[in-house]
XYZ file of C-alpha atoms in Angstrom:
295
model
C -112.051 -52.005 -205.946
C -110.794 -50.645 -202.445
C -112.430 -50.023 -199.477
C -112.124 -47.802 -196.805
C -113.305 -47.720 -193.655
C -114.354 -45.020 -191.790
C -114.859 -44.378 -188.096
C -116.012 -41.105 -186.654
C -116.301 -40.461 -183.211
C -119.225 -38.560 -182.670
C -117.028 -36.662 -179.875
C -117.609 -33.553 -177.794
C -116.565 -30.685 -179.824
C -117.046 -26.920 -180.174
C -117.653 -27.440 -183.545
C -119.955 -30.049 -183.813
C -124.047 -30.553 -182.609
C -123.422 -34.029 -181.379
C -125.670 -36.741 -182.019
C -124.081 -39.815 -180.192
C -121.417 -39.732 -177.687
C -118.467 -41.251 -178.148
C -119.022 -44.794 -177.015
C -121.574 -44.951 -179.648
C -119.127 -45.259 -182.805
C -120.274 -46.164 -185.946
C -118.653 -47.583 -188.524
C -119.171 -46.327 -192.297
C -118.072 -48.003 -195.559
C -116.719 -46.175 -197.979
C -116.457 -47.239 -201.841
C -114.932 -45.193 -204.134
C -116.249 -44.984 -207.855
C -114.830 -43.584 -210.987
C -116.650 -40.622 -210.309
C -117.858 -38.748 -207.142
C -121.235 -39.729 -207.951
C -120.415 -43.040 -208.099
C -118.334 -42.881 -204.676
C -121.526 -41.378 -202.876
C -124.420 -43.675 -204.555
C -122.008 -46.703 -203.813
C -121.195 -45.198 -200.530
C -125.041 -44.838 -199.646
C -125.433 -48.369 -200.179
C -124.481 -49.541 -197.520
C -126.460 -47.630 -195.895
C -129.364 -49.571 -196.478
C -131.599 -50.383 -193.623
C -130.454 -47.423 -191.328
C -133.179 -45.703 -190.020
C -135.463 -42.570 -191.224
C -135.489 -40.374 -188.445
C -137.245 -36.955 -188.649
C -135.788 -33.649 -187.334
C -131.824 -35.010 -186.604
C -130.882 -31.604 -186.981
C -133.132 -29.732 -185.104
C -132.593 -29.517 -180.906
C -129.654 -27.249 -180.436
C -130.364 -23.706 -179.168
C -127.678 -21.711 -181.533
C -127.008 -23.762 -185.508
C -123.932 -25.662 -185.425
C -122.865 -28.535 -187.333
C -124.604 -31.714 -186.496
C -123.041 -34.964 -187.752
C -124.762 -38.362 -187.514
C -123.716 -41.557 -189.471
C -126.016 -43.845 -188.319
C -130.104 -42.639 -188.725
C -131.204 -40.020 -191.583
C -133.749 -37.836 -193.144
C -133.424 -37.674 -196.772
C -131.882 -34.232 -197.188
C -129.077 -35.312 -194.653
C -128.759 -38.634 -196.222
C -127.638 -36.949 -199.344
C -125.493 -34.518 -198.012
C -123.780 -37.329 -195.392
C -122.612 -39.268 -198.217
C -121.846 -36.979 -200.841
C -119.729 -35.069 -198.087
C -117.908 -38.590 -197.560
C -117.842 -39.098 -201.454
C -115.903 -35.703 -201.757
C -113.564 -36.406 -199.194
C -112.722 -39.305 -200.456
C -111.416 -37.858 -203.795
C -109.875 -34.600 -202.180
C -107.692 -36.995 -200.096
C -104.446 -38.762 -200.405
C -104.451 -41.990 -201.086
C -103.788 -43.150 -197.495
C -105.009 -40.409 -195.172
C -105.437 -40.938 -191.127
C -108.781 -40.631 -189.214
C -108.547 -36.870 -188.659
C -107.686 -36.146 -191.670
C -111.433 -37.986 -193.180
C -112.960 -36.323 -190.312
C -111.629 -33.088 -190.893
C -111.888 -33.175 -194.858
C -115.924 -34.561 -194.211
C -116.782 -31.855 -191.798
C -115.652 -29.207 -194.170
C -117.681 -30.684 -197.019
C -121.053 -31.364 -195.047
C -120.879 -27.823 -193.849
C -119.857 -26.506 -197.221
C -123.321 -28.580 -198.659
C -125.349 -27.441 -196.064
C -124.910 -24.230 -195.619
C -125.514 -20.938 -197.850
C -122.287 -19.655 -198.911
C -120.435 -22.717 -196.852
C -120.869 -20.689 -193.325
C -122.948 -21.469 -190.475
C -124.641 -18.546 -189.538
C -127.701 -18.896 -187.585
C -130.267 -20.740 -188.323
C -131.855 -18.861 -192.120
C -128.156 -19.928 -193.148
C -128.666 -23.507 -193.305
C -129.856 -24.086 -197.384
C -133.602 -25.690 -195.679
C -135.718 -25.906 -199.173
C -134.222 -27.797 -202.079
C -134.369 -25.451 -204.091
C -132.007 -23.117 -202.134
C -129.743 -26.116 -201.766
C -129.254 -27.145 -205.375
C -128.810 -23.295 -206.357
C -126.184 -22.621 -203.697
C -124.227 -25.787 -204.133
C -124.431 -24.974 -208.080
C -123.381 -21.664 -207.085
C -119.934 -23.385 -205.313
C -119.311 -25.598 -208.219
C -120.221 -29.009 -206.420
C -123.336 -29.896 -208.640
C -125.177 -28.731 -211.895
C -128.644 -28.512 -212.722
C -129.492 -30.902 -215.562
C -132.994 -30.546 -215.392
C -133.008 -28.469 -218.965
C -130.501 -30.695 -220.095
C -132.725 -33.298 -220.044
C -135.587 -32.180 -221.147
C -137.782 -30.748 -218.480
C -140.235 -27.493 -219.037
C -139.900 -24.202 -217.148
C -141.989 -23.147 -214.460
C -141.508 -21.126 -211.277
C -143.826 -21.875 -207.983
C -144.293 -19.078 -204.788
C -142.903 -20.857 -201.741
C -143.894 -20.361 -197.991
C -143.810 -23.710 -196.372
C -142.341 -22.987 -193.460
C -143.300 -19.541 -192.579
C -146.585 -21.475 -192.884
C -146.293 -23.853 -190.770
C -144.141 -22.227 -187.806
C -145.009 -24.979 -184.812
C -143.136 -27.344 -186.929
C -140.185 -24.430 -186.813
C -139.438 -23.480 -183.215
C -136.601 -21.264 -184.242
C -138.790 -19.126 -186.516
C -140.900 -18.451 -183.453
C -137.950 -15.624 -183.475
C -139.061 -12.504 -185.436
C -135.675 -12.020 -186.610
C -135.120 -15.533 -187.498
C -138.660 -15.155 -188.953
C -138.207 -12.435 -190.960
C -134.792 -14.238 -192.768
C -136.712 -16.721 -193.723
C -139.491 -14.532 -195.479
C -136.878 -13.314 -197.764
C -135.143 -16.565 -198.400
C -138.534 -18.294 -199.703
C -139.386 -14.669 -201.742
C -135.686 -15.217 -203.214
C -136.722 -18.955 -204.203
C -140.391 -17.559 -205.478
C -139.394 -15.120 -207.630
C -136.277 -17.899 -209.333
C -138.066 -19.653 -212.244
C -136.986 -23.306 -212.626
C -136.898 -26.017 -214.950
C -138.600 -29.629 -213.837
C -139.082 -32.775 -215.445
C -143.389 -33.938 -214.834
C -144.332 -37.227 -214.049
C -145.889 -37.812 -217.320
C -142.718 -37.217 -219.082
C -140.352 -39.042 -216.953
C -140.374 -42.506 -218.226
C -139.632 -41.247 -221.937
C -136.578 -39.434 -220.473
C -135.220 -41.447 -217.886
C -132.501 -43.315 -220.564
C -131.122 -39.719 -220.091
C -130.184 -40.047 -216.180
C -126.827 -41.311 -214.787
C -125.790 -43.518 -212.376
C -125.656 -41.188 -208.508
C -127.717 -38.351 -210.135
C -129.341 -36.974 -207.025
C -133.069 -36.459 -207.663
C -134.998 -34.055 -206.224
C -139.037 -34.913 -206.211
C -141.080 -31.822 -206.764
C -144.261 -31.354 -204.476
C -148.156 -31.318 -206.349
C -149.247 -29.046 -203.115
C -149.015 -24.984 -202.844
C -146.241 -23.564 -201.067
C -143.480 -26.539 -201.400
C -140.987 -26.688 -203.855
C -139.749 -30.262 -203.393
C -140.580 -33.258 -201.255
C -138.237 -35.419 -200.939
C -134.861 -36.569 -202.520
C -132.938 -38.967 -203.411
C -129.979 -40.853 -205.652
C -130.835 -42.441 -208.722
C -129.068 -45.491 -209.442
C -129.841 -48.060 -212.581
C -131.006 -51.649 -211.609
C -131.792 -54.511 -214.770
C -131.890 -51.723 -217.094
C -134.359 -49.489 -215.010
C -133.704 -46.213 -213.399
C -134.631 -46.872 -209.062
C -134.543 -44.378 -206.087
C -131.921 -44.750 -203.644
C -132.751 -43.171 -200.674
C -134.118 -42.495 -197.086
C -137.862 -43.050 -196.753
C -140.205 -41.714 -194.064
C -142.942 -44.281 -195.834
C -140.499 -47.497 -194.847
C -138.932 -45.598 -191.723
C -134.740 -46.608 -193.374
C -133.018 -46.088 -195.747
C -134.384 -48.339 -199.265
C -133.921 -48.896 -202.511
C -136.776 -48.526 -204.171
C -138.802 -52.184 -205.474
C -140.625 -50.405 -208.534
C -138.904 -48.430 -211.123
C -138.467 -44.401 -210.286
C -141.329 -44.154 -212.892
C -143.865 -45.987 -211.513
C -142.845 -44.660 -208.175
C -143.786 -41.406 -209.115
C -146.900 -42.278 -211.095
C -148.190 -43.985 -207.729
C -147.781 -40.871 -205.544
C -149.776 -38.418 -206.285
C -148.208 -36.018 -203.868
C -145.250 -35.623 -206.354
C -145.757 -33.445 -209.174
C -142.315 -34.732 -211.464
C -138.543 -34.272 -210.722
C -135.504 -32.191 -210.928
C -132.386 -33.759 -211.107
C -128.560 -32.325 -210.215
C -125.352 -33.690 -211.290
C -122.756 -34.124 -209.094
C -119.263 -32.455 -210.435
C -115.872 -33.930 -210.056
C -114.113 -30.696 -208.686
C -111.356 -31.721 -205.768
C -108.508 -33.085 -207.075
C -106.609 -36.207 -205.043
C -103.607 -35.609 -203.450
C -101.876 -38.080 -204.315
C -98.359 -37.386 -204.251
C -98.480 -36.200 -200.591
C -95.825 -37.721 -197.896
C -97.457 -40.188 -195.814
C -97.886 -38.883 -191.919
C -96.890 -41.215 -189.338
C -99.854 -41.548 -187.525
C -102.512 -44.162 -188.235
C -103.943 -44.499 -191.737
C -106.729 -45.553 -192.646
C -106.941 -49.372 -194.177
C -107.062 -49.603 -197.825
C -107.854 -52.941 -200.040
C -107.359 -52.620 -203.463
């Protein structure tokens, strides 16, 4: 197995909604699989123990890319190391510093965005739901929900035009008004979803770095919270970032009796991620600085 090590300066950039400055590199671990998934649930462990932090995207006046390696929601914990995971395989086998940063950037804007483009602040995919459609829509994941044998449903959403104080940008009537149609779009889009009842009996049906979307028991919310599943002794377990430890955890009980015990979660949906980029690997090697590599 090799690893690679990755250090991004989180450095003053046009492009980038900084998080640290640049004396406050962190170093990140990647581990490549066979498979994407693998590369980004591997990846994500070693992660564990960085902290849950609410709203790291939130703070800048106009929506740029933020990037920060070293606290998480859940959302961007998925789409932080899945964007590294993709990299990964896209690049050569020894690539330079830019080149990861580069490559990552493009991905974790391509994830988090509708249609891969930052533009304003309805444009970044907010509800799960919009997320696993677009990125399905791009080719980076598939819904397996059906697949696996969940039941068909479809739920109105309205969360956040809801709740606006926890939204400062939809205090805009424009911005406001986007988001009205995005959560009508999401209403009106029946989907399939696993319940909680029927999750044990199915979960022999999961792979390893499936990323597993909880669905919400209240009105208005399609999903909250998210995670990658990951098999431990024979049992399927939630890797993830949790606002209920404050860092990122695997969790102690099985997924199924993790759901069973919160009654805030109504069942699951569950994307696959797909092995699309293909490595470069016959590319001359640039002179700069690679990146170290053990195999």
């Amino acid at each position: 197995m090799k690893f690679r090590l990755l250090w991004l300066g989180l450095l003053a950039s046009p492009l980038l909604a900084l998080a640290q400055t640049a004396d406050e590199l962190r170093q990140i671990t990647i581990v490549p699989g066979r498979t994407v998934a693998e590369t980004a649930v591997q990846t994500a462990g070693t992660l564990l123990g960085k902290p849950y932090v609410y709203h790291t995207l939130e703070g800048n006046e106009h929506e740029q890319l933020v990037v920060n390696l070293h606290e998480f929601d859940c959302s961007t914990f998925i789409e932080t190391t899945l964007a590294l995971a993709l990299a990964e395989q896209e690049l050569p086998a020894k690539y330079t510093p830019a080149q990861l940063e580069t490559t990552f950037c493009r991905y974790l804007t391509k994830l988090r965005y509708r249609n891969g483009q930052i533009d304003g602040y309805a444009s970044r995919l907010h509800y799960l739901s919009d997320w696993l459609r677009d990125n399905e829509r791009k080719g980076l994941l598939q819904d397996v929900t059906h697949d696996i044998g969940g039941i068909q449903v479809q739920k109105a959403v309205n969360y956040m035009t809801a709740a606006v104080h926890k939204y400062p940008h939809l205090a805009d009537p424009a911005v406001y008004k986007q988001m009205v149609q995005v959560q009508s779009d999401i209403s009106q889009q029946p989907f399939y979803f696993i319940p909680t009842k029927l999750f044990k009996s199915l979960e022999s049906k999961f792979r390893e770095g499936d990323i597993v979307m909880l669905t919400a028991a209240r009105p208005g919310l399609d999903m909250r919270h998210v995670g990658y599943a990951t098999w431990r002794n024979g049992r399927l377990h939630l890797l993830h970032a949790s606002s209920d430890y404050k860092k990122v955890v695997l969790t102690p009980q099985p997924l199924a009796e993790y759901l069973l015990a919160n009654k805030r979660l109504s069942g699951v949906r569950v994307a696959r991620i797909k092995s699309t980029a293909v490595r470069m690997a016959m590319q001359p090697e640039s002179p700069q600085e690679t990146v170290s590599a053990r195999r």
